[in-house]
């Protein structure tokens, strides 16, 4: 049995319930412990996950990362391509991420064993110039050459859109979809920047937060949206491993960046999109010349720890060709989005405390505004359990809630 990471409490498999006096659990169970464990996460590992920004992975130093509770070391090979290995030396299990990169190879900080991008040991300094030990008793189990010591496990990598992705499954050819592409990046008139945020919560809770409108009038009061007691009709469509929410409120009164993007009060098109297993995309568009798109890719570190790679693309309605004003405002936009994301970090910490400090089993209770979350949980639970069969059926339903 896989051991729980030290210091992380056991999480109850919180069943999703739609309410009712009988207390009966209806729907999939949210099991954050299993979701973040490489041995128990089922088909959740059969996707590409962001390991770092391209700019974070230089040529001279390795980079340590943890994905699905698994320690990884990332570095660039001689051609500059990213490589990812299990972050342990075969010799005495020292962390390779504490070593050095030279000529596209990785040296262990303890005894200097050297590995190439495939995970093969290519040099053992203690064997000397010949790289071959003297004859010894075969029963002693001593390797004579670097090629005899085996390989460090290698994980497939891919780089595009300024991101380095890693595939944690056994067979990269079985990936269930290609890596997510950053929306609007490089398109004329659009400006894009990245934010990297560590969140004290698991993937399911985070993607629900990123697609949740009702919390914005409380958590982001005054920064993003202010409560107006207005009804919001919407359509929730679940199909092909995705959940798309289309809101039918063209006059949503956003504060903060919303005023900057829409000074003339154009009708708004707002959609929230979940792409299994870990991506959300939020679009706010005002006509053909203005809007912003926020996409978040959540990489699981452990049961209640994740790193979120957020791309923010925006276009101003009154900008000039080449978007000089949008680029000039990037520092202001980054400051603003940092404040808003920080509020989500805080509320996710509050939820984490509630998940780990209450005695007994915990349950979620939902209303109509949470239908999209139930759909997300159904998809992720199906993947976590091995993705047997056809999965949750395609369905489209209309909902309404107040903000």
mmCIF file of C-alpha atoms in Angstrom:
data_model
loop_
_atom_site.group_PDB
_atom_site.id
_atom_site.type_symbol
_atom_site.label_atom_id
_atom_site.label_comp_id
_atom_site.label_asym_id
_atom_site.label_seq_id
_atom_site.Cartn_x
_atom_site.Cartn_y
_atom_site.Cartn_z
ATOM 1 C CA UNK A 1 0.000 0.000 0.000
ATOM 2 C CA UNK A 2 1.260 3.479 -0.823
ATOM 3 C CA UNK A 3 2.140 5.457 2.275
ATOM 4 C CA UNK A 4 0.643 8.861 2.864
ATOM 5 C CA UNK A 5 3.188 11.699 2.727
ATOM 6 C CA UNK A 6 4.482 12.519 6.195
ATOM 7 C CA UNK A 7 2.590 15.358 7.833
ATOM 8 C CA UNK A 8 -0.478 15.111 5.554
ATOM 9 C CA UNK A 9 -3.618 13.977 7.403
ATOM 10 C CA UNK A 10 -5.946 11.338 6.035
ATOM 11 C CA UNK A 11 -8.717 12.904 4.011
ATOM 12 C CA UNK A 12 -12.202 11.500 4.180
ATOM 13 C CA UNK A 13 -13.607 10.552 0.799
ATOM 14 C CA UNK A 14 -16.111 13.355 0.865
ATOM 15 C CA UNK A 15 -19.175 12.231 -1.105
ATOM 16 C CA UNK A 16 -20.963 14.794 -3.188
ATOM 17 C CA UNK A 17 -24.530 15.125 -1.978
ATOM 18 C CA UNK A 18 -27.289 17.245 -3.428
ATOM 19 C CA UNK A 19 -28.995 17.656 -0.087
ATOM 20 C CA UNK A 20 -31.931 15.898 1.467
ATOM 21 C CA UNK A 21 -32.801 14.838 5.012
ATOM 22 C CA UNK A 22 -31.827 11.207 4.458
ATOM 23 C CA UNK A 23 -28.132 12.104 4.259
ATOM 24 C CA UNK A 24 -27.689 9.721 1.346
ATOM 25 C CA UNK A 25 -24.552 10.403 -0.727
ATOM 26 C CA UNK A 26 -25.438 11.008 -4.351
ATOM 27 C CA UNK A 27 -22.726 11.258 -6.972
ATOM 28 C CA UNK A 28 -18.961 10.781 -7.099
ATOM 29 C CA UNK A 29 -16.622 10.916 -4.163
ATOM 30 C CA UNK A 30 -13.926 13.577 -3.988
ATOM 31 C CA UNK A 31 -10.830 11.705 -2.792
ATOM 32 C CA UNK A 32 -8.010 14.227 -2.765
ATOM 33 C CA UNK A 33 -5.615 11.719 -1.216
ATOM 34 C CA UNK A 34 -5.950 9.223 -4.084
ATOM 35 C CA UNK A 35 -6.132 11.930 -6.757
ATOM 36 C CA UNK A 36 -2.612 13.135 -5.924
ATOM 37 C CA UNK A 37 -0.966 9.702 -5.498
ATOM 38 C CA UNK A 38 0.757 8.351 -8.620
ATOM 39 C CA UNK A 39 -0.028 4.759 -7.627
ATOM 40 C CA UNK A 40 -3.751 5.372 -6.995
ATOM 41 C CA UNK A 41 -4.769 8.208 -9.339
ATOM 42 C CA UNK A 42 -5.921 5.910 -12.142
ATOM 43 C CA UNK A 43 -6.115 7.606 -15.532
ATOM 44 C CA UNK A 44 -5.485 11.081 -14.085
ATOM 45 C CA UNK A 45 -1.776 10.481 -14.725
ATOM 46 C CA UNK A 46 -2.364 9.843 -18.452
ATOM 47 C CA UNK A 47 -2.255 13.551 -19.302
ATOM 48 C CA UNK A 48 0.454 16.168 -19.695
ATOM 49 C CA UNK A 49 1.076 18.397 -16.658
ATOM 50 C CA UNK A 50 3.036 21.639 -16.489
ATOM 51 C CA UNK A 51 6.309 21.157 -14.612
ATOM 52 C CA UNK A 52 7.719 24.674 -14.949
ATOM 53 C CA UNK A 53 7.922 27.762 -17.118
ATOM 54 C CA UNK A 54 10.455 27.522 -19.932
ATOM 55 C CA UNK A 55 12.188 30.550 -18.452
ATOM 56 C CA UNK A 56 12.683 28.722 -15.137
ATOM 57 C CA UNK A 57 14.683 25.894 -16.713
ATOM 58 C CA UNK A 58 18.117 27.215 -17.578
ATOM 59 C CA UNK A 59 21.055 25.317 -19.027
ATOM 60 C CA UNK A 60 23.317 25.402 -15.976
ATOM 61 C CA UNK A 61 21.240 24.217 -13.006
ATOM 62 C CA UNK A 62 18.734 21.412 -12.450
ATOM 63 C CA UNK A 63 15.252 22.138 -11.153
ATOM 64 C CA UNK A 64 13.407 20.124 -8.476
ATOM 65 C CA UNK A 65 9.685 19.536 -8.840
ATOM 66 C CA UNK A 66 7.097 17.235 -7.247
ATOM 67 C CA UNK A 67 4.187 15.940 -9.336
ATOM 68 C CA UNK A 68 1.677 13.377 -7.989
ATOM 69 C CA UNK A 69 3.864 13.084 -4.896
ATOM 70 C CA UNK A 70 6.813 12.000 -7.078
ATOM 71 C CA UNK A 71 10.127 13.911 -6.855
ATOM 72 C CA UNK A 72 11.444 14.942 -10.281
ATOM 73 C CA UNK A 73 14.597 16.647 -11.478
ATOM 74 C CA UNK A 74 14.422 18.689 -14.684
ATOM 75 C CA UNK A 75 17.365 19.850 -16.770
ATOM 76 C CA UNK A 76 18.243 20.617 -20.390
ATOM 77 C CA UNK A 77 20.217 18.180 -22.525
ATOM 78 C CA UNK A 78 23.059 19.131 -24.877
ATOM 79 C CA UNK A 79 20.566 20.237 -27.534
ATOM 80 C CA UNK A 80 18.635 22.411 -25.052
ATOM 81 C CA UNK A 81 15.607 20.106 -24.873
ATOM 82 C CA UNK A 82 14.043 19.530 -21.436
ATOM 83 C CA UNK A 83 14.514 16.201 -19.662
ATOM 84 C CA UNK A 84 12.880 14.854 -16.501
ATOM 85 C CA UNK A 85 14.174 12.053 -14.276
ATOM 86 C CA UNK A 86 13.211 10.583 -10.924
ATOM 87 C CA UNK A 87 15.084 12.771 -8.457
ATOM 88 C CA UNK A 88 17.228 10.103 -6.834
ATOM 89 C CA UNK A 89 20.704 8.789 -7.648
ATOM 90 C CA UNK A 90 20.938 5.006 -8.116
ATOM 91 C CA UNK A 91 23.995 4.889 -5.877
ATOM 92 C CA UNK A 92 22.904 6.158 -2.437
ATOM 93 C CA UNK A 93 19.631 7.921 -3.252
ATOM 94 C CA UNK A 94 20.934 11.482 -3.044
ATOM 95 C CA UNK A 95 18.706 14.072 -4.715
ATOM 96 C CA UNK A 96 20.053 14.685 -8.223
ATOM 97 C CA UNK A 97 18.420 18.128 -8.214
ATOM 98 C CA UNK A 98 21.140 19.230 -5.776
ATOM 99 C CA UNK A 99 23.830 18.428 -8.336
ATOM 100 C CA UNK A 100 25.174 20.134 -11.447
ATOM 101 C CA UNK A 101 24.429 20.135 -15.172
ATOM 102 C CA UNK A 102 27.325 20.043 -17.617
ATOM 103 C CA UNK A 103 27.410 19.150 -21.327
ATOM 104 C CA UNK A 104 23.714 18.304 -21.125
ATOM 105 C CA UNK A 105 24.281 15.683 -18.400
ATOM 106 C CA UNK A 106 23.434 15.613 -14.707
ATOM 107 C CA UNK A 107 25.971 14.954 -11.942
ATOM 108 C CA UNK A 108 25.041 13.665 -8.493
ATOM 109 C CA UNK A 109 26.204 15.952 -5.658
ATOM 110 C CA UNK A 110 27.274 13.022 -3.423
ATOM 111 C CA UNK A 111 29.727 10.850 -5.428
ATOM 112 C CA UNK A 112 29.540 12.484 -8.848
ATOM 113 C CA UNK A 113 27.741 9.728 -10.757
ATOM 114 C CA UNK A 114 26.706 11.208 -14.118
ATOM 115 C CA UNK A 115 23.422 10.612 -15.974
ATOM 116 C CA UNK A 116 22.286 11.539 -19.458
ATOM 117 C CA UNK A 117 18.802 12.703 -20.455
ATOM 118 C CA UNK A 118 17.607 9.106 -20.892
ATOM 119 C CA UNK A 119 18.420 8.286 -17.259
ATOM 120 C CA UNK A 120 21.411 6.105 -18.142
ATOM 121 C CA UNK A 121 24.483 6.320 -15.930
ATOM 122 C CA UNK A 122 27.362 7.293 -18.220
ATOM 123 C CA UNK A 123 30.177 7.923 -15.748
ATOM 124 C CA UNK A 124 31.213 6.828 -12.253
ATOM 125 C CA UNK A 125 34.257 8.858 -11.111
ATOM 126 C CA UNK A 126 35.448 6.217 -8.643
ATOM 127 C CA UNK A 127 35.982 3.718 -11.499
ATOM 128 C CA UNK A 128 38.752 5.890 -12.883
ATOM 129 C CA UNK A 129 39.776 6.525 -16.521
ATOM 130 C CA UNK A 130 38.903 3.026 -17.702
ATOM 131 C CA UNK A 131 35.387 3.196 -16.222
ATOM 132 C CA UNK A 132 35.634 -0.471 -15.412
ATOM 133 C CA UNK A 133 36.188 -2.026 -12.021
ATOM 134 C CA UNK A 134 38.535 -4.888 -11.201
ATOM 135 C CA UNK A 135 37.238 -8.443 -11.240
ATOM 136 C CA UNK A 136 35.297 -9.191 -8.049
ATOM 137 C CA UNK A 137 33.298 -12.048 -6.706
ATOM 138 C CA UNK A 138 30.073 -12.100 -8.761
ATOM 139 C CA UNK A 139 28.081 -13.010 -5.670
ATOM 140 C CA UNK A 140 28.962 -9.688 -4.100
ATOM 141 C CA UNK A 141 26.532 -7.956 -6.457
ATOM 142 C CA UNK A 142 28.930 -5.175 -7.434
ATOM 143 C CA UNK A 143 28.571 -3.417 -10.800
ATOM 144 C CA UNK A 144 31.772 -3.215 -12.852
ATOM 145 C CA UNK A 145 30.741 -0.520 -15.381
ATOM 146 C CA UNK A 146 28.310 2.419 -15.505
ATOM 147 C CA UNK A 147 26.091 0.552 -17.939
ATOM 148 C CA UNK A 148 25.658 -2.219 -15.348
ATOM 149 C CA UNK A 149 24.009 -0.071 -12.675
ATOM 150 C CA UNK A 150 20.652 0.360 -14.437
ATOM 151 C CA UNK A 151 18.746 3.558 -15.252
ATOM 152 C CA UNK A 152 17.005 6.297 -13.344
ATOM 153 C CA UNK A 153 13.370 6.417 -14.401
ATOM 154 C CA UNK A 154 12.800 8.939 -17.171
ATOM 155 C CA UNK A 155 9.542 10.851 -17.695
ATOM 156 C CA UNK A 156 8.560 12.163 -21.137
ATOM 157 C CA UNK A 157 8.715 15.920 -21.594
ATOM 158 C CA UNK A 158 7.383 18.421 -24.107
ATOM 159 C CA UNK A 159 7.850 22.185 -24.431
ATOM 160 C CA UNK A 160 5.627 24.783 -26.091
ATOM 161 C CA UNK A 161 3.910 28.117 -25.377
ATOM 162 C CA UNK A 162 6.615 28.975 -22.842
ATOM 163 C CA UNK A 163 5.818 25.936 -20.675
ATOM 164 C CA UNK A 164 7.576 22.627 -19.984
ATOM 165 C CA UNK A 165 5.219 19.664 -19.642
ATOM 166 C CA UNK A 166 5.857 16.244 -18.122
ATOM 167 C CA UNK A 167 3.947 12.987 -18.665
ATOM 168 C CA UNK A 168 3.702 10.865 -15.527
ATOM 169 C CA UNK A 169 2.105 7.744 -17.048
ATOM 170 C CA UNK A 170 3.919 4.634 -18.206
ATOM 171 C CA UNK A 171 3.303 5.006 -21.949
ATOM 172 C CA UNK A 172 3.402 8.483 -23.482
ATOM 173 C CA UNK A 173 1.761 7.173 -26.664
ATOM 174 C CA UNK A 174 -1.332 6.504 -24.539
ATOM 175 C CA UNK A 175 -1.753 10.163 -23.533
ATOM 176 C CA UNK A 176 -5.470 10.909 -23.516
ATOM 177 C CA UNK A 177 -5.068 14.358 -25.099
ATOM 178 C CA UNK A 178 -2.245 16.702 -26.220
ATOM 179 C CA UNK A 179 -1.002 19.401 -23.840
ATOM 180 C CA UNK A 180 -3.270 22.408 -23.459
ATOM 181 C CA UNK A 181 -2.393 25.368 -25.691
ATOM 182 C CA UNK A 182 -2.338 28.843 -24.160
ATOM 183 C CA UNK A 183 -5.319 30.832 -25.539
ATOM 184 C CA UNK A 184 -4.654 33.998 -27.585
ATOM 185 C CA UNK A 185 -0.885 33.778 -27.071
ATOM 186 C CA UNK A 186 0.861 35.460 -29.995
ATOM 187 C CA UNK A 187 -2.345 36.689 -31.628
ATOM 188 C CA UNK A 188 -2.267 40.272 -32.981
ATOM 189 C CA UNK A 189 -3.515 42.805 -30.442
ATOM 190 C CA UNK A 190 -3.349 40.403 -27.485
ATOM 191 C CA UNK A 191 -0.867 40.606 -24.599
ATOM 192 C CA UNK A 192 -0.107 37.500 -22.509
ATOM 193 C CA UNK A 193 1.759 36.919 -19.265
ATOM 194 C CA UNK A 194 2.132 33.990 -16.853
ATOM 195 C CA UNK A 195 1.640 33.683 -13.112
ATOM 196 C CA UNK A 196 2.826 30.730 -11.009
ATOM 197 C CA UNK A 197 1.022 30.238 -7.681
ATOM 198 C CA UNK A 198 1.309 27.555 -5.019
ATOM 199 C CA UNK A 199 -2.111 26.714 -3.557
ATOM 200 C CA UNK A 200 -2.780 24.860 -0.282
ATOM 201 C CA UNK A 201 -5.475 22.608 -1.754
ATOM 202 C CA UNK A 202 -6.112 19.781 -4.217
ATOM 203 C CA UNK A 203 -6.889 19.875 -7.925
ATOM 204 C CA UNK A 204 -10.648 19.243 -7.743
ATOM 205 C CA UNK A 205 -11.232 22.006 -5.207
ATOM 206 C CA UNK A 206 -9.074 24.424 -7.191
ATOM 207 C CA UNK A 207 -10.694 23.930 -10.592
ATOM 208 C CA UNK A 208 -14.087 24.325 -8.942
ATOM 209 C CA UNK A 209 -12.939 27.594 -7.395
ATOM 210 C CA UNK A 210 -11.605 28.929 -10.702
ATOM 211 C CA UNK A 211 -14.968 28.252 -12.414
ATOM 212 C CA UNK A 212 -17.157 29.464 -9.579
ATOM 213 C CA UNK A 213 -19.077 32.731 -10.008
ATOM 214 C CA UNK A 214 -21.030 32.952 -6.690
ATOM 215 C CA UNK A 215 -17.887 33.157 -4.536
ATOM 216 C CA UNK A 216 -16.619 36.238 -6.392
ATOM 217 C CA UNK A 217 -19.064 38.609 -4.675
ATOM 218 C CA UNK A 218 -17.727 37.518 -1.266
ATOM 219 C CA UNK A 219 -14.071 36.541 -1.696
ATOM 220 C CA UNK A 220 -13.323 39.244 -4.312
ATOM 221 C CA UNK A 221 -15.781 41.890 -3.127
ATOM 222 C CA UNK A 222 -14.839 45.236 -4.658
ATOM 223 C CA UNK A 223 -11.840 43.800 -6.515
ATOM 224 C CA UNK A 224 -13.725 41.868 -9.151
ATOM 225 C CA UNK A 225 -17.456 41.897 -8.592
ATOM 226 C CA UNK A 226 -19.864 43.435 -6.080
ATOM 227 C CA UNK A 227 -23.072 41.759 -5.006
ATOM 228 C CA UNK A 228 -26.128 43.189 -6.799
ATOM 229 C CA UNK A 229 -28.767 40.508 -6.037
ATOM 230 C CA UNK A 230 -29.146 39.799 -9.744
ATOM 231 C CA UNK A 231 -30.285 36.563 -11.318
ATOM 232 C CA UNK A 232 -27.846 34.787 -13.638
ATOM 233 C CA UNK A 233 -29.219 32.175 -16.056
ATOM 234 C CA UNK A 234 -26.691 29.823 -17.637
ATOM 235 C CA UNK A 235 -26.317 26.615 -19.618
ATOM 236 C CA UNK A 236 -24.065 23.826 -18.334
ATOM 237 C CA UNK A 237 -22.943 21.380 -21.033
ATOM 238 C CA UNK A 238 -20.876 18.275 -20.227
ATOM 239 C CA UNK A 239 -19.438 16.523 -23.242
ATOM 240 C CA UNK A 240 -16.286 14.695 -24.351
ATOM 241 C CA UNK A 241 -14.469 15.132 -21.062
ATOM 242 C CA UNK A 242 -15.210 18.851 -20.786
ATOM 243 C CA UNK A 243 -17.672 21.122 -18.989
ATOM 244 C CA UNK A 244 -18.702 24.378 -20.687
ATOM 245 C CA UNK A 245 -20.769 27.002 -18.862
ATOM 246 C CA UNK A 246 -22.311 29.787 -20.953
ATOM 247 C CA UNK A 247 -23.740 32.681 -18.938
ATOM 248 C CA UNK A 248 -26.708 34.629 -20.248
ATOM 249 C CA UNK A 249 -26.002 37.936 -18.538
ATOM 250 C CA UNK A 250 -24.630 40.443 -21.000
ATOM 251 C CA UNK A 251 -24.623 43.328 -18.527
ATOM 252 C CA UNK A 252 -22.623 41.744 -15.709
ATOM 253 C CA UNK A 253 -21.180 44.623 -13.678
ATOM 254 C CA UNK A 254 -17.525 43.745 -13.152
ATOM 255 C CA UNK A 255 -15.265 45.961 -11.096
ATOM 256 C CA UNK A 256 -11.483 46.335 -11.264
ATOM 257 C CA UNK A 257 -10.077 45.158 -14.603
ATOM 258 C CA UNK A 258 -13.600 44.824 -16.011
ATOM 259 C CA UNK A 259 -13.952 48.611 -16.064
ATOM 260 C CA UNK A 260 -10.620 48.931 -17.872
ATOM 261 C CA UNK A 261 -11.598 46.386 -20.507
ATOM 262 C CA UNK A 262 -15.095 47.700 -21.131
ATOM 263 C CA UNK A 263 -15.264 51.471 -20.572
ATOM 264 C CA UNK A 264 -18.175 51.929 -22.997
ATOM 265 C CA UNK A 265 -20.458 49.255 -21.505
ATOM 266 C CA UNK A 266 -20.511 46.796 -24.422
ATOM 267 C CA UNK A 267 -22.503 43.547 -24.000
ATOM 268 C CA UNK A 268 -20.408 40.810 -22.431
ATOM 269 C CA UNK A 269 -19.869 37.196 -23.491
ATOM 270 C CA UNK A 270 -18.818 35.108 -20.491
ATOM 271 C CA UNK A 271 -17.948 31.403 -20.617
ATOM 272 C CA UNK A 272 -16.214 29.086 -18.127
ATOM 273 C CA UNK A 273 -14.619 25.972 -19.544
ATOM 274 C CA UNK A 274 -13.199 22.908 -17.756
ATOM 275 C CA UNK A 275 -10.958 20.615 -19.801
ATOM 276 C CA UNK A 276 -10.278 17.348 -18.000
ATOM 277 C CA UNK A 277 -8.442 16.622 -15.921
ATOM 278 C CA UNK A 278 -6.961 19.881 -14.615
ATOM 279 C CA UNK A 279 -7.483 22.927 -16.871
ATOM 280 C CA UNK A 280 -9.907 25.831 -16.599
ATOM 281 C CA UNK A 281 -10.430 28.611 -19.118
ATOM 282 C CA UNK A 282 -12.459 31.732 -18.312
ATOM 283 C CA UNK A 283 -13.375 34.125 -21.155
ATOM 284 C CA UNK A 284 -14.754 37.633 -20.747
ATOM 285 C CA UNK A 285 -15.251 39.234 -24.170
ATOM 286 C CA UNK A 286 -16.787 42.579 -25.129
ATOM 287 C CA UNK A 287 -17.268 42.718 -28.874
ATOM 288 C CA UNK A 288 -14.410 41.928 -31.254
ATOM 289 C CA UNK A 289 -11.791 44.275 -29.810
ATOM 290 C CA UNK A 290 -11.808 43.824 -26.056
ATOM 291 C CA UNK A 291 -11.601 41.113 -23.437
ATOM 292 C CA UNK A 292 -9.438 38.889 -21.328
ATOM 293 C CA UNK A 293 -8.921 35.139 -21.102
ATOM 294 C CA UNK A 294 -7.626 33.435 -17.962
ATOM 295 C CA UNK A 295 -6.484 29.831 -18.266
ATOM 296 C CA UNK A 296 -5.189 27.846 -15.297
ATOM 297 C CA UNK A 297 -3.362 24.529 -15.461
ATOM 298 C CA UNK A 298 -3.215 22.804 -12.073
ATOM 299 C CA UNK A 299 -0.327 20.449 -11.306
ATOM 300 C CA UNK A 300 -0.849 18.195 -8.249
ATOM 301 C CA UNK A 301 2.022 18.171 -5.753
ATOM 302 C CA UNK A 302 0.268 16.266 -2.972
ATOM 303 C CA UNK A 303 -3.258 15.721 -1.598
ATOM 304 C CA UNK A 304 -3.613 19.313 -0.420
ATOM 305 C CA UNK A 305 -0.878 21.072 -2.368
ATOM 306 C CA UNK A 306 -0.861 22.179 -5.997
ATOM 307 C CA UNK A 307 1.001 24.552 -8.285
ATOM 308 C CA UNK A 308 -1.139 26.558 -10.698
ATOM 309 C CA UNK A 309 0.255 27.933 -13.950
ATOM 310 C CA UNK A 310 -2.045 30.761 -15.024
ATOM 311 C CA UNK A 311 -1.872 32.515 -18.378
ATOM 312 C CA UNK A 312 -3.645 35.851 -18.674
ATOM 313 C CA UNK A 313 -4.296 37.257 -22.144
ATOM 314 C CA UNK A 314 -6.000 40.603 -22.610
ATOM 315 C CA UNK A 315 -6.876 43.098 -25.316
ATOM 316 C CA UNK A 316 -7.811 46.739 -24.829
ATOM 317 C CA UNK A 317 -10.574 48.316 -26.958
ATOM 318 C CA UNK A 318 -8.729 51.618 -27.418
ATOM 319 C CA UNK A 319 -5.206 50.316 -28.088
ATOM 320 C CA UNK A 320 -3.030 51.027 -31.144
ATOM 321 C CA UNK A 321 -1.658 48.440 -33.608
ATOM 322 C CA UNK A 322 0.992 46.357 -31.897
ATOM 323 C CA UNK A 323 -0.738 46.803 -28.491
ATOM 324 C CA UNK A 324 1.772 49.285 -27.005
ATOM 325 C CA UNK A 325 -0.688 50.459 -24.332
ATOM 326 C CA UNK A 326 -1.540 46.917 -23.266
ATOM 327 C CA UNK A 327 2.135 46.087 -22.907
ATOM 328 C CA UNK A 328 2.699 49.274 -20.930
ATOM 329 C CA UNK A 329 -0.082 48.259 -18.539
ATOM 330 C CA UNK A 330 1.234 44.728 -18.016
ATOM 331 C CA UNK A 331 2.816 45.598 -14.652
ATOM 332 C CA UNK A 332 -0.480 47.067 -13.417
ATOM 333 C CA UNK A 333 -2.405 44.029 -14.692
ATOM 334 C CA UNK A 334 0.023 41.659 -13.000
ATOM 335 C CA UNK A 335 -0.328 43.550 -9.720
ATOM 336 C CA UNK A 336 -4.120 43.445 -9.940
ATOM 337 C CA UNK A 337 -4.325 39.741 -10.793
ATOM 338 C CA UNK A 338 -1.834 38.944 -8.037
ATOM 339 C CA UNK A 339 -4.204 40.536 -5.492
ATOM 340 C CA UNK A 340 -7.200 38.583 -6.805
ATOM 341 C CA UNK A 341 -5.347 35.248 -6.948
ATOM 342 C CA UNK A 342 -4.029 35.889 -3.440
ATOM 343 C CA UNK A 343 -7.627 36.079 -2.224
ATOM 344 C CA UNK A 344 -8.282 32.660 -3.783
ATOM 345 C CA UNK A 345 -5.169 31.279 -2.089
ATOM 346 C CA UNK A 346 -6.529 32.487 1.242
ATOM 347 C CA UNK A 347 -9.992 30.970 0.780
ATOM 348 C CA UNK A 348 -8.497 27.680 -0.425
ATOM 349 C CA UNK A 349 -6.468 27.614 2.799
ATOM 350 C CA UNK A 350 -9.683 28.169 4.758
ATOM 351 C CA UNK A 351 -11.294 25.244 2.938
ATOM 352 C CA UNK A 352 -8.230 23.074 3.554
ATOM 353 C CA UNK A 353 -8.479 23.789 7.277
ATOM 354 C CA UNK A 354 -12.109 22.755 7.196
ATOM 355 C CA UNK A 355 -11.286 19.522 5.387
ATOM 356 C CA UNK A 356 -8.559 18.483 7.795
ATOM 357 C CA UNK A 357 -9.711 19.718 11.209
ATOM 358 C CA UNK A 358 -13.290 18.432 11.469
ATOM 359 C CA UNK A 359 -13.852 15.031 13.110
ATOM 360 C CA UNK A 360 -15.556 12.269 11.170
ATOM 361 C CA UNK A 361 -16.541 12.175 7.524
ATOM 362 C CA UNK A 362 -17.139 15.353 5.593
ATOM 363 C CA UNK A 363 -19.727 15.899 2.897
ATOM 364 C CA UNK A 364 -20.326 18.614 0.320
ATOM 365 C CA UNK A 365 -23.865 19.891 -0.102
ATOM 366 C CA UNK A 366 -24.834 21.475 -3.417
ATOM 367 C CA UNK A 367 -27.487 23.645 -4.956
ATOM 368 C CA UNK A 368 -28.302 24.522 -8.550
ATOM 369 C CA UNK A 369 -25.312 26.880 -8.782
ATOM 370 C CA UNK A 370 -23.014 23.890 -8.156
ATOM 371 C CA UNK A 371 -24.159 21.747 -11.080
ATOM 372 C CA UNK A 372 -20.960 22.479 -13.005
ATOM 373 C CA UNK A 373 -18.907 21.332 -9.995
ATOM 374 C CA UNK A 374 -20.821 18.052 -9.846
ATOM 375 C CA UNK A 375 -20.013 17.550 -13.533
ATOM 376 C CA UNK A 376 -16.323 18.253 -12.897
ATOM 377 C CA UNK A 377 -16.278 15.797 -10.020
ATOM 378 C CA UNK A 378 -18.010 13.131 -12.102
ATOM 379 C CA UNK A 379 -15.340 13.406 -14.809
ATOM 380 C CA UNK A 380 -12.416 13.432 -12.385
ATOM 381 C CA UNK A 381 -13.822 10.548 -10.324
ATOM 382 C CA UNK A 382 -14.233 8.474 -13.485
ATOM 383 C CA UNK A 383 -10.606 9.123 -14.437
ATOM 384 C CA UNK A 384 -9.384 8.484 -10.891
ATOM 385 C CA UNK A 385 -11.130 5.120 -10.882
ATOM 386 C CA UNK A 386 -9.376 4.030 -14.074
ATOM 387 C CA UNK A 387 -11.602 5.464 -16.838
ATOM 388 C CA UNK A 388 -13.373 2.173 -17.431
ATOM 389 C CA UNK A 389 -16.293 2.282 -19.870
ATOM 390 C CA UNK A 390 -17.624 5.353 -21.638
ATOM 391 C CA UNK A 391 -17.555 7.754 -18.708
ATOM 392 C CA UNK A 392 -20.188 10.307 -17.709
ATOM 393 C CA UNK A 393 -22.677 10.808 -20.564
ATOM 394 C CA UNK A 394 -22.970 14.017 -22.551
ATOM 395 C CA UNK A 395 -25.712 16.269 -21.223
ATOM 396 C CA UNK A 396 -26.780 19.927 -21.375
ATOM 397 C CA UNK A 397 -28.938 21.633 -18.734
ATOM 398 C CA UNK A 398 -30.083 25.156 -17.900
ATOM 399 C CA UNK A 399 -29.553 26.591 -14.423
ATOM 400 C CA UNK A 400 -30.101 29.893 -12.640
ATOM 401 C CA UNK A 401 -28.520 31.467 -9.555
ATOM 402 C CA UNK A 402 -28.196 34.882 -7.891
ATOM 403 C CA UNK A 403 -25.134 37.051 -7.270
#
